[in-house]
C-alpha atoms as a printed R data frame, in Angstrom:
    type eleno elety resid chain resno       x       y       z
1   ATOM     1    CA   MET     A     1 -29.088  64.287  61.363
2   ATOM     2    CA   ASP     A     2 -30.972  61.475  63.592
3   ATOM     3    CA   ALA     A     3 -34.149  62.450  64.263
4   ATOM     4    CA   PRO     A     4 -35.180  63.509  67.914
5   ATOM     5    CA   GLN     A     5 -35.577  60.533  70.495
6   ATOM     6    CA   GLU     A     6 -39.226  60.499  71.872
7   ATOM     7    CA   HIS     A     7 -38.675  61.056  75.694
8   ATOM     8    CA   THR     A     8 -41.584  58.609  77.600
9   ATOM     9    CA   VAL     A     9 -42.027  58.132  80.946
10  ATOM    10    CA   PRO     A    10 -42.708  54.606  82.074
11  ATOM    11    CA   ASP     A    11 -46.002  54.230  82.899
12  ATOM    12    CA   SER     A    12 -47.169  57.298  81.941
13  ATOM    13    CA   ALA     A    13 -50.476  58.470  80.318
14  ATOM    14    CA   PRO     A    14 -50.585  60.392  78.166
15  ATOM    15    CA   ALA     A    15 -52.191  64.391  78.989
16  ATOM    16    CA   SER     A    16 -55.937  64.310  78.451
17  ATOM    17    CA   ASP     A    17 -57.690  67.720  76.873
18  ATOM    18    CA   ALA     A    18 -58.570  69.407  79.931
19  ATOM    19    CA   GLU     A    19 -55.567  68.718  81.366
20  ATOM    20    CA   ASP     A    20 -53.506  70.517  79.221
21  ATOM    21    CA   GLU     A    21 -56.156  73.033  78.389
22  ATOM    22    CA   ARG     A    22 -55.631  73.921  82.743
23  ATOM    23    CA   TRP     A    23 -51.658  73.903  81.668
24  ATOM    24    CA   CYS     A    24 -52.234  76.582  79.076
25  ATOM    25    CA   MET     A    25 -54.526  78.510  81.025
26  ATOM    26    CA   ALA     A    26 -52.001  78.375  84.114
27  ATOM    27    CA   VAL     A    27 -48.986  79.107  81.463
28  ATOM    28    CA   ARG     A    28 -50.469  82.329  80.180
29  ATOM    29    CA   LEU     A    29 -51.942  82.993  84.707
30  ATOM    30    CA   LEU     A    30 -48.152  82.867  84.806
31  ATOM    31    CA   GLY     A    31 -47.411  84.555  82.072
32  ATOM    32    CA   ARG     A    32 -49.394  87.510  82.997
33  ATOM    33    CA   MET     A    33 -48.405  87.546  86.520
34  ATOM    34    CA   GLU     A    34 -44.608  87.558  85.419
35  ATOM    35    CA   ARG     A    35 -45.241  91.111  83.022
36  ATOM    36    CA   ARG     A    36 -46.677  92.674  86.087
37  ATOM    37    CA   LEU     A    37 -43.712  92.122  87.979
38  ATOM    38    CA   ASP     A    38 -41.205  92.754  85.573
39  ATOM    39    CA   GLU     A    39 -43.396  96.318  85.365
40  ATOM    40    CA   ALA     A    40 -42.938  96.609  88.476
41  ATOM    41    CA   LEU     A    41 -38.934  96.625  88.269
42  ATOM    42    CA   ARG     A    42 -38.846  98.686  85.806
43  ATOM    43    CA   ARG     A    43 -40.831 101.010  86.924
44  ATOM    44    CA   ARG     A    44 -39.588 101.676  89.769
45  ATOM    45    CA   HIS     A    45 -35.892 100.645  89.577
46  ATOM    46    CA   ALA     A    46 -35.242 100.649  86.125
47  ATOM    47    CA   LEU     A    47 -34.379  96.822  86.485
48  ATOM    48    CA   PRO     A    48 -35.929  94.205  84.132
49  ATOM    49    CA   LEU     A    49 -37.133  91.288  85.894
50  ATOM    50    CA   SER     A    50 -34.510  87.911  83.788
51  ATOM    51    CA   GLU     A    51 -31.357  91.155  85.524
52  ATOM    52    CA   TYR     A    52 -33.822  90.694  89.217
53  ATOM    53    CA   ARG     A    53 -33.170  87.222  88.881
54  ATOM    54    CA   ALA     A    54 -30.216  86.373  87.929
55  ATOM    55    CA   MET     A    55 -29.139  89.001  90.247
56  ATOM    56    CA   CYS     A    56 -30.862  86.715  93.156
57  ATOM    57    CA   ALA     A    57 -29.504  83.156  91.746
58  ATOM    58    CA   LEU     A    58 -25.990  84.784  92.249
59  ATOM    59    CA   SER     A    59 -26.926  86.419  96.234
60  ATOM    60    CA   ARG     A    60 -27.961  83.562  97.347
61  ATOM    61    CA   PRO     A    61 -26.081  81.500 100.085
62  ATOM    62    CA   GLU     A    62 -25.927  78.410  97.919
63  ATOM    63    CA   SER     A    63 -24.072  79.546  95.515
64  ATOM    64    CA   GLY     A    64 -20.771  80.391  97.291
65  ATOM    65    CA   GLY     A    65 -20.184  83.411  94.998
66  ATOM    66    CA   ALA     A    66 -20.484  81.937  91.766
67  ATOM    67    CA   LEU     A    67 -22.053  80.614  89.318
68  ATOM    68    CA   ARG     A    68 -21.502  78.592  86.304
69  ATOM    69    CA   MET     A    69 -23.367  80.414  83.353
70  ATOM    70    CA   GLY     A    70 -25.199  76.813  82.379
71  ATOM    71    CA   GLU     A    71 -26.198  76.399  86.376
72  ATOM    72    CA   LEU     A    72 -27.303  80.427  86.672
73  ATOM    73    CA   ALA     A    73 -29.704  79.605  83.116
74  ATOM    74    CA   ASP     A    74 -31.527  76.291  84.723
75  ATOM    75    CA   ARG     A    75 -32.210  78.193  88.294
76  ATOM    76    CA   ILE     A    76 -33.592  81.125  86.040
77  ATOM    77    CA   GLY     A    77 -34.767  79.289  83.156
78  ATOM    78    CA   MET     A    78 -33.220  80.786  80.410
79  ATOM    79    CA   LYS     A    79 -30.593  79.352  77.557
80  ATOM    80    CA   ASP     A    80 -27.056  79.442  78.009
81  ATOM    81    CA   SER     A    81 -26.919  82.358  75.353
82  ATOM    82    CA   SER     A    82 -29.413  84.362  76.642
83  ATOM    83    CA   VAL     A    83 -27.699  84.424  79.694
84  ATOM    84    CA   THR     A    84 -24.814  85.006  78.445
85  ATOM    85    CA   ARG     A    85 -25.757  88.459  77.052
86  ATOM    86    CA   LEU     A    86 -27.376  88.984  80.664
87  ATOM    87    CA   ILE     A    87 -25.158  88.926  82.585
88  ATOM    88    CA   ALA     A    88 -22.709  91.181  80.185
89  ATOM    89    CA   ARG     A    89 -25.735  94.122  80.565
90  ATOM    90    CA   LEU     A    90 -25.254  93.416  84.109
91  ATOM    91    CA   GLU     A    91 -21.646  93.811  83.607
92  ATOM    92    CA   ALA     A    92 -21.420  96.824  82.354
93  ATOM    93    CA   GLN     A    93 -23.861  97.773  84.732
94  ATOM    94    CA   GLY     A    94 -21.304  97.121  87.046
95  ATOM    95    CA   LEU     A    95 -23.871  94.967  89.229
96  ATOM    96    CA   ALA     A    96 -21.703  91.879  88.496
97  ATOM    97    CA   GLU     A    97 -18.893  89.967  86.791
98  ATOM    98    CA   ARG     A    98 -17.036  87.286  85.059
99  ATOM    99    CA   THR     A    99 -14.469  84.697  85.335
100 ATOM   100    CA   SER     A   100 -13.098  81.980  85.000
101 ATOM   101    CA   TRP     A   101 -14.360  78.634  86.295
102 ATOM   102    CA   SER     A   102 -11.340  77.791  89.337
103 ATOM   103    CA   GLY     A   103  -9.676  74.782  87.529
104 ATOM   104    CA   ASP     A   104 -11.554  75.172  84.238
105 ATOM   105    CA   GLY     A   105  -9.850  78.053  81.805
106 ATOM   106    CA   ARG     A   106 -13.208  77.355  79.688
107 ATOM   107    CA   ALA     A   107 -16.567  77.624  81.748
108 ATOM   108    CA   VAL     A   108 -17.174  80.933  83.068
109 ATOM   109    CA   THR     A   109 -18.454  81.990  86.279
110 ATOM   110    CA   ALA     A   110 -20.976  84.523  87.301
111 ATOM   111    CA   ALA     A   111 -20.786  86.876  90.315
112 ATOM   112    CA   ILE     A   112 -22.132  88.762  91.711
113 ATOM   113    CA   THR     A   113 -20.506  92.804  91.899
114 ATOM   114    CA   GLU     A   114 -21.278  94.860  95.528
115 ATOM   115    CA   ALA     A   115 -22.597  97.528  93.721
116 ATOM   116    CA   GLY     A   116 -25.605  94.550  92.565
117 ATOM   117    CA   ARG     A   117 -25.965  93.396  95.857
118 ATOM   118    CA   ARG     A   118 -27.562  96.879  96.619
119 ATOM   119    CA   ARG     A   119 -29.816  97.086  93.810
120 ATOM   120    CA   TYR     A   120 -30.948  93.843  94.455
121 ATOM   121    CA   THR     A   121 -31.559  94.763  98.062
122 ATOM   122    CA   ALA     A   122 -33.025  97.520  96.853
123 ATOM   123    CA   ALA     A   123 -35.050  96.060  94.399
124 ATOM   124    CA   THR     A   124 -36.779  92.913  96.338
125 ATOM   125    CA   PHE     A   125 -39.284  94.761  98.384
126 ATOM   126    CA   THR     A   126 -40.993  96.018  95.256
127 ATOM   127    CA   TYR     A   127 -40.433  92.575  93.762
128 ATOM   128    CA   ARG     A   128 -41.893  90.852  96.888
129 ATOM   129    CA   SER     A   129 -44.932  94.331  97.230
130 ATOM   130    CA   ALA     A   130 -45.414  93.692  93.065
131 ATOM   131    CA   LEU     A   131 -45.731  89.809  93.814
132 ATOM   132    CA   GLY     A   132 -47.851  89.316  97.062
133 ATOM   133    CA   THR     A   133 -50.294  91.651  95.333
134 ATOM   134    CA   GLU     A   134 -50.587  89.016  91.840
135 ATOM   135    CA   LEU     A   135 -50.749  86.118  94.542
136 ATOM   136    CA   ASP     A   136 -53.139  87.490  95.879
137 ATOM   137    CA   ALA     A   137 -55.491  88.394  92.471
138 ATOM   138    CA   ALA     A   138 -54.715  84.803  91.820
139 ATOM   139    CA   ARG     A   139 -56.572  83.047  94.467
140 ATOM   140    CA   ALA     A   140 -59.372  85.389  93.188
141 ATOM   141    CA   ASN     A   141 -58.325  83.191  90.249
142 ATOM   142    CA   VAL     A   142 -59.724  79.968  89.645
143 ATOM   143    CA   HIS     A   143 -57.725  78.295  88.141
144 ATOM   144    CA   LEU     A   144 -54.344  79.438  90.297
145 ATOM   145    CA   ALA     A   145 -56.566  79.239  93.678
146 ATOM   146    CA   ASP     A   146 -54.242  76.130  94.266
147 ATOM   147    CA   LEU     A   147 -51.153  77.470  93.028
148 ATOM   148    CA   ALA     A   148 -51.258  80.797  94.597
149 ATOM   149    CA   ASP     A   149 -52.401  79.799  98.022
150 ATOM   150    CA   TRP     A   150 -49.340  77.032  98.474
151 ATOM   151    CA   VAL     A   151 -46.442  79.657  97.697
152 ATOM   152    CA   ARG     A   152 -49.154  81.547 100.433
153 ATOM   153    CA   THR     A   153 -49.062  78.834 102.341
154 ATOM   154    CA   ALA     A   154 -45.060  77.611 102.149
155 ATOM   155    CA   GLU     A   155 -44.163  80.963 102.813
156 ATOM   156    CA   ALA     A   156 -46.408  81.412 106.329
157 ATOM   157    CA   ASP     A   157 -44.694  77.664 106.874
158 ATOM   158    CA   GLU     A   158 -41.418  79.068 105.937
159 ATOM   159    CA   ALA     A   159 -41.667  82.096 108.329
160 ATOM   160    CA   ALA     A   160 -43.089  79.661 111.636
161 ATOM   161    CA   GLY     A   161 -40.253  77.237 111.288
């Protein structure tokens, strides 16, 4: 078996100890936000965050009504095998369906059903309310304030534009 290839970016310096520590802090804090979003969705809608995110990606106009499983995995930050199991759970609830990709019977796509769209729409207010609360809390954290401000500012700019 070949050894893994080292991935390098030309002219990039390795991260410093301080950069590594800041990155670890950001990951921990964002993980906490993810847990709180998941808790809110589960409590109000019995819907895990991962399933909400999948339905969100499938609902977007740019998805064209369906996404190949690998593309869905990329969009929601999961492994292909995990997305396959996630879509199977949504399919069992009537919230998504799998079909063959046109032109390639080996490739599988996932699409949201009408029941899935209704469930996603019902959960969106809860998700966005919890996200707003968490972003406001993050603004008080010295390590996340810039990120939270950027998310909030871009949101305001899009609404105005």
